[in-house]
Short mmCIF file of C-alpha atoms in Angstrom, two decimals:
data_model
loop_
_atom_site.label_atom_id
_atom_site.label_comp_id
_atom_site.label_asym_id
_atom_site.label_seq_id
_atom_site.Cartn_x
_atom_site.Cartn_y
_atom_site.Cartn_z
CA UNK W 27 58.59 86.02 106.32
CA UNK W 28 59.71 89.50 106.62
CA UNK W 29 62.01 90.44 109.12
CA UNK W 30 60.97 92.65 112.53
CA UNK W 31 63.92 95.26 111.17
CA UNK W 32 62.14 95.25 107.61
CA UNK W 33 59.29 95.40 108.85
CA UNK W 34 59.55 98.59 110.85
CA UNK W 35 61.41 99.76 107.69
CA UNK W 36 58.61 99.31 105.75
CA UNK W 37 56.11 100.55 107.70
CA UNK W 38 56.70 103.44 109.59
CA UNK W 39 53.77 105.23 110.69
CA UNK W 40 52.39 101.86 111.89
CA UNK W 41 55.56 101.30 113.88
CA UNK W 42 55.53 104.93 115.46
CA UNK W 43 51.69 104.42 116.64
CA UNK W 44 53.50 101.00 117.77
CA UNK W 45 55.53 103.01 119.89
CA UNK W 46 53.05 105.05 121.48
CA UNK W 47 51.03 102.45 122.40
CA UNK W 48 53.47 100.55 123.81
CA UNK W 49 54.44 104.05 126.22
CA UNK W 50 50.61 103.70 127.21
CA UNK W 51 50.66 100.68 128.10
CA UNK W 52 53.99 100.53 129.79
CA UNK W 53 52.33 102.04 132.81
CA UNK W 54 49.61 99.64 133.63
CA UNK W 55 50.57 97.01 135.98
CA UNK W 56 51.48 93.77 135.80
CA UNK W 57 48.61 91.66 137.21
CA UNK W 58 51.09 89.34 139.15
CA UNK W 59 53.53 92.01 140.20
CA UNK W 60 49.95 94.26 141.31
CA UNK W 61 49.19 91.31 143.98
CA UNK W 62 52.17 90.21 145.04
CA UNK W 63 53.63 93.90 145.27
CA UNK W 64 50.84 94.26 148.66
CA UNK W 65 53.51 92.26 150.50
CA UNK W 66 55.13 94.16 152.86
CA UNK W 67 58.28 91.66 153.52
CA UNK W 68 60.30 91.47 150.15
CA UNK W 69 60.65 87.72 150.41
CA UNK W 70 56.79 86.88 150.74
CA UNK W 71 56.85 89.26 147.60
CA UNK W 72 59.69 87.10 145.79
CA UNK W 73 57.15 83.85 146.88
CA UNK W 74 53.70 85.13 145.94
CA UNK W 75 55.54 86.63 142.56
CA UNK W 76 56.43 83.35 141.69
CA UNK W 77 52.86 81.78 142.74
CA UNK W 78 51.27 83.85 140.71
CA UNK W 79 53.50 83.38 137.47
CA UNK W 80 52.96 79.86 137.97
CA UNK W 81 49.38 80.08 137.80
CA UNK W 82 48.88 82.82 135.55
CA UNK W 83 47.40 80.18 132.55
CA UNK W 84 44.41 80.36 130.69
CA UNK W 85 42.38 82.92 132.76
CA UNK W 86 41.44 86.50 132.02
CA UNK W 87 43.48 89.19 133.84
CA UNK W 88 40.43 90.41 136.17
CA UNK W 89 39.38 86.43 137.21
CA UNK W 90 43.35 85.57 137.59
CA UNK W 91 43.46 88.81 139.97
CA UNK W 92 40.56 88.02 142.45
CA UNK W 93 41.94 84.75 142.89
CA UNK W 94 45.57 85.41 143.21
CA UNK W 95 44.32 88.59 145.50
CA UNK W 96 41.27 85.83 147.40
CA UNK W 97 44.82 83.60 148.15
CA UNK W 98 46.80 86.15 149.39
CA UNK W 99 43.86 87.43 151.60
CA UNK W 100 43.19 84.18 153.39
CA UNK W 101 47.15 83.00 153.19
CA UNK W 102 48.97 86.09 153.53
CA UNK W 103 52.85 86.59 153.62
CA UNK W 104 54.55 83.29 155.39
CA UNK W 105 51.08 81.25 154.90
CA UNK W 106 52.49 80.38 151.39
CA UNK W 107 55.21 78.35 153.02
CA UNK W 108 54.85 77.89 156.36
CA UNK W 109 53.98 74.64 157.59
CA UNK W 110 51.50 72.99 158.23
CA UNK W 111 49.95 74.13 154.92
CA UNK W 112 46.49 74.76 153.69
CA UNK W 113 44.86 71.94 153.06
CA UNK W 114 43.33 71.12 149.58
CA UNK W 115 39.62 72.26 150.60
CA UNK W 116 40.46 75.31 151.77
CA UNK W 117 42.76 76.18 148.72
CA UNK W 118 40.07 75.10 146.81
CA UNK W 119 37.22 76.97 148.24
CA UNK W 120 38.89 80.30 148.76
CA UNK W 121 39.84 80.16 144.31
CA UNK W 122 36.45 78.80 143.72
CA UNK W 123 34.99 81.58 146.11
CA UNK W 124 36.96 84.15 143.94
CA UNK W 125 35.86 82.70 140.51
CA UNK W 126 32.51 82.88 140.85
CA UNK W 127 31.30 80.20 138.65
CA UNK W 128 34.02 81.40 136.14
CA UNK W 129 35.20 77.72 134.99
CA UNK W 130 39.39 77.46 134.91
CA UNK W 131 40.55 74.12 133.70
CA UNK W 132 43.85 74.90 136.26
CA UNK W 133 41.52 74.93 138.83
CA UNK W 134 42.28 71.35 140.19
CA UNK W 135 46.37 71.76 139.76
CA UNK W 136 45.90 75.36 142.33
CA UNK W 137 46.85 73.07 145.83
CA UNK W 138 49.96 71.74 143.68
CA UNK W 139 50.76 74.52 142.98
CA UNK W 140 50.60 76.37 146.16
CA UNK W 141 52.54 73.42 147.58
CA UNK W 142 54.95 73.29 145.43
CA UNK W 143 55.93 77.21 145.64
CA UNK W 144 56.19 76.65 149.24
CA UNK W 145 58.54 73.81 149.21
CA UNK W 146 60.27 76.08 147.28
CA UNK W 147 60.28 78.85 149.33
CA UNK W 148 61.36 76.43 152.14
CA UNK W 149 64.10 74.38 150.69
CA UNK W 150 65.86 77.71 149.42
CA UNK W 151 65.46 79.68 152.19
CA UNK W 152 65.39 83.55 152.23
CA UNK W 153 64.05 84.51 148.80
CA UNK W 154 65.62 87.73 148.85
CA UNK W 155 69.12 86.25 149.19
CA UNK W 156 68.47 83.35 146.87
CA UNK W 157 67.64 86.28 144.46
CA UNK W 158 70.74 88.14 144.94
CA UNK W 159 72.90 85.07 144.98
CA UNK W 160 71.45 83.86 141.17
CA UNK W 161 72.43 84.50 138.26
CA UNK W 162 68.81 84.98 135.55
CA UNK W 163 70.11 81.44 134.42
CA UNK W 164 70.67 79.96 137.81
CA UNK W 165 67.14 81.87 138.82
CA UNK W 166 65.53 79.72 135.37
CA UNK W 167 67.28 76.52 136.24
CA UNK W 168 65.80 76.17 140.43
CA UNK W 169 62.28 77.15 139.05
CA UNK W 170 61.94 74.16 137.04
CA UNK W 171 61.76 72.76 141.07
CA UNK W 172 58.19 74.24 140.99
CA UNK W 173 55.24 72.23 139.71
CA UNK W 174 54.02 73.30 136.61
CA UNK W 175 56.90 75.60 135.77
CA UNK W 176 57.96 73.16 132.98
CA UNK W 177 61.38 71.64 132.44
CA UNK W 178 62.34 72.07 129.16
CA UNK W 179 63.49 75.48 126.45
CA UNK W 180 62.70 77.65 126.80
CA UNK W 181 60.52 77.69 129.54
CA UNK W 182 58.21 80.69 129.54
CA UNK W 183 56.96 81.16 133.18
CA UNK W 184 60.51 80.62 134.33
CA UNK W 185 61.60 83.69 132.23
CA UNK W 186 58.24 85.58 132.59
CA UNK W 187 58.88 84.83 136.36
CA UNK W 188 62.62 86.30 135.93
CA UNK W 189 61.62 89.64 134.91
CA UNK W 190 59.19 89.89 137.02
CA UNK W 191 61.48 89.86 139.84
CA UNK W 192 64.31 92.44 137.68
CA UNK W 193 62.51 94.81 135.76
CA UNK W 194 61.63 98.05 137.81
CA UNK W 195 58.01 99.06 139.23
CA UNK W 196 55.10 99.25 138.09
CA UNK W 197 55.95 96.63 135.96
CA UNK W 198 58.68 94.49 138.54
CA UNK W 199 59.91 94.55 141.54
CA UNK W 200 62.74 96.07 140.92
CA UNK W 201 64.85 93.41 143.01
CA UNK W 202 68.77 92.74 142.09
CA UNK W 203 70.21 89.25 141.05
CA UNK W 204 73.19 88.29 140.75
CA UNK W 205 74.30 89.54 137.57
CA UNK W 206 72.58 92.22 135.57
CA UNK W 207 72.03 90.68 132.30
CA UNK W 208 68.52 89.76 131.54
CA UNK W 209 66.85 86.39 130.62
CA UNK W 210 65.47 85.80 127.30
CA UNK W 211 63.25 84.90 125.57
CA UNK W 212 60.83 87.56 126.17
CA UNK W 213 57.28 86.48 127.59
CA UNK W 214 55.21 85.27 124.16
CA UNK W 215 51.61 86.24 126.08
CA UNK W 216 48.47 85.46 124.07
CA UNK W 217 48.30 89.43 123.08
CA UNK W 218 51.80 89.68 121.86
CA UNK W 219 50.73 86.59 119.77
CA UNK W 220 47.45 88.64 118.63
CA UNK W 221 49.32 91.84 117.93
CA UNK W 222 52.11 89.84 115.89
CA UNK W 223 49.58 88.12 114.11
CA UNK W 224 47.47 90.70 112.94
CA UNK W 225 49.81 94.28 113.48
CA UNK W 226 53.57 92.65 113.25
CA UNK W 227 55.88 91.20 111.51
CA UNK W 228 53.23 88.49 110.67
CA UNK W 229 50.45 90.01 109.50
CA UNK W 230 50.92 88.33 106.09
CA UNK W 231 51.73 84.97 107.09
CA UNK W 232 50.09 82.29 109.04
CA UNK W 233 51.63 83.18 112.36
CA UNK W 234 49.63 79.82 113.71
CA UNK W 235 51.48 77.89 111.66
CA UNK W 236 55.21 79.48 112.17
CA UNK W 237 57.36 77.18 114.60
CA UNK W 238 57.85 78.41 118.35
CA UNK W 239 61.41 78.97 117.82
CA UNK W 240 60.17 81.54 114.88
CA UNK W 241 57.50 83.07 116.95
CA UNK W 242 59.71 83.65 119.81
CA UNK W 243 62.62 85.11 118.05
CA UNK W 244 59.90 87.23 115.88
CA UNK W 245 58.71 88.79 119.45
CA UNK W 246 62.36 89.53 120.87
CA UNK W 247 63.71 91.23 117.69
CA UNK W 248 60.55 93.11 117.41
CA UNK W 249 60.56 94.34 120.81
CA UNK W 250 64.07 95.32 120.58
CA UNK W 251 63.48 97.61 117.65
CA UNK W 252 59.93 98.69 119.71
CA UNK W 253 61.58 99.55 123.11
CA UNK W 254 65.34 99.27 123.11
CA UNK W 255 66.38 100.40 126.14
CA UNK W 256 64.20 97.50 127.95
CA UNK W 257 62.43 95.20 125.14
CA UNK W 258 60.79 93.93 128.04
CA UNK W 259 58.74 97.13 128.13
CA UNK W 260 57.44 96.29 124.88
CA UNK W 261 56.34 92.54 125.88
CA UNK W 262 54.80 93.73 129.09
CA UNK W 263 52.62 96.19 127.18
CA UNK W 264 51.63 94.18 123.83
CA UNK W 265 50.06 91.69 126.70
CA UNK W 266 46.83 94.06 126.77
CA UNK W 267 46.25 94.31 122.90
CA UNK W 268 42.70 92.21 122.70
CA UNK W 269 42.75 90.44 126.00
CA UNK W 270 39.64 90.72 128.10
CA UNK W 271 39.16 92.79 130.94
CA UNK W 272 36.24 93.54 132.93
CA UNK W 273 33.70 94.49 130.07
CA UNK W 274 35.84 94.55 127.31
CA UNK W 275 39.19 94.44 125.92
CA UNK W 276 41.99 96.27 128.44
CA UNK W 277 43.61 97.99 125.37
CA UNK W 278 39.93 99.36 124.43
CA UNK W 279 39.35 100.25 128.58
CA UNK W 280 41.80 102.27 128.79
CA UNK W 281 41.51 104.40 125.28
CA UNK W 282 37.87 105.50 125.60
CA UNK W 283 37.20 102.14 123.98
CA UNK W 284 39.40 103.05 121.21
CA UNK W 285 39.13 106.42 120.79
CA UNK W 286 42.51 107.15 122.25
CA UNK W 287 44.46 104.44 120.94
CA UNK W 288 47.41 105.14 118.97
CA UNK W 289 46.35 101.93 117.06
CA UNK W 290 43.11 103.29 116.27
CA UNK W 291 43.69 103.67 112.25
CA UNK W 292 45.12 100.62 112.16
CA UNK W 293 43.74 98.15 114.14
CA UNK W 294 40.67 96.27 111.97
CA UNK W 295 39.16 95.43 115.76
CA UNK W 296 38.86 98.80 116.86
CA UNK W 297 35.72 100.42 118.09
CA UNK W 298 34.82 103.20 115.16
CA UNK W 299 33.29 106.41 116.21
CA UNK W 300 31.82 108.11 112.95
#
């Protein structure tokens, strides 16, 4: 397997249309941080930030926003945590609502969820000064306290939740902790995985069958070399390469499906205009 330093070595005009796209991209919004960011008291943001990383799971990015947005509508702010809490039905109905017949196999685990970011939110207090009292592993080690978080390494929502809370807007909050080095490892989203797969490092191995240490540390050297001064700029962007939006693929949404996409000679799914 080549290396992520070789790689860009080897091919450069792939890696500077790489780059471009990746400073596209860098300016669409996160689809957690765009909810949770229409809290107006920086702790409900901290809360509803960390609801929606919890939940963001096997959902496209306009279906996860209606229902994170549907949640926050009929729960807003101090409704995540303040008791007595929604009950199950009316968790339940308000996501279904929002979904529209889309099915979501988390669907069942959303009142856990909820829940369990509230308890959260409750047993710790002000978010914004559990924030600044953390260091990013201290933040990683009281989020495995939230359902469905996970407990073991590496952990992704915990760290996808992390730099969602430090990196600037659009993209974060733009909120201080307690030190300022950053988490890793980097967010491994489903289009990182596609772009790594078929445009990275991997492209001529089986990136499937790689081992999740190898995939991880194949993201967070790449992105490194991609965006140094905040490789987290790079993972936040490659999230959009082939992932659905409202009638087709974000990346192809917003380049005049394809047209404009620095990718566009290289990318074997792009829309050809001959």
């Amino acid at each position: 397997m080549v290396s992520a330093r070789r790689f860009a070595s080897d091919e450069p005009a792939l890696f500077k249309s790489t780059v471009d796209f990746i400073r596209h991209f860098s300016k669409v919004p996160d689809p957690v941080v765009a909810v949770s960011s229409r809290e107006s008291d920086v702790s409900a943001k901290i809360a509803w930030t960390l609801l929606g990383t919890t939940l963001f799971q096997g959902i496209d990015y306009p279906a996860f926003v209606s229902v994170l947005s549907a949640l926050q509508k009929q729960f807003p702010g101090d409704r995540l945590w303040n008791l007595p809490v929604p009950s199950v039905k009316e968790i339940q109905s308000c996501a279904e609502s929002a979904l529209e017949g889309y099915e979501w196999k988390l669907l069942p685990d959303i009142p856990g969820i909820f829940w369990s970011v509230g308890l959260f939110v409750r047993r710790h207090g002000n978010m914004l000064e559990w924030l600044n009292s953390r260091t990013p592993e201290g933040i990683w080690r009281d989020l495995g306290e939230i359902y469905f978080v996970g407990k073991g390494n590496p952990r992704p929502k915990a760290c996808a939740a992390i730099y969602r809370l430090l990196i600037p807007a659009p993209i974060g909050l733009g909120l201080d902790c307690a030190s300022p080095k950053r988490p890793a490892p980097l967010p491994l989203t489903m289009g990182a995985r596609r772009f790594l797969a078929m445009l990275g490092p991997a492209r001529d191995d089986s990136f499937a069958d790689l081992e999740p240490e190898k995939k991880q540390k194949m993201l967070d050297d790449y992105c490194k070399i991609l965006s140094p001064d905040c490789p987290y700029v790079a993972a936040h962007a490659l999230q959009f390469y082939l992932e659905w939006g409202k009638n087709d693929f974000i990346c192809r949404e917003s380049t005049c499906r394809c047209a404009k996409c620095p990718l566009y000679e290289h990318c074997n799914n792009a829309v050809r205009h001959d």
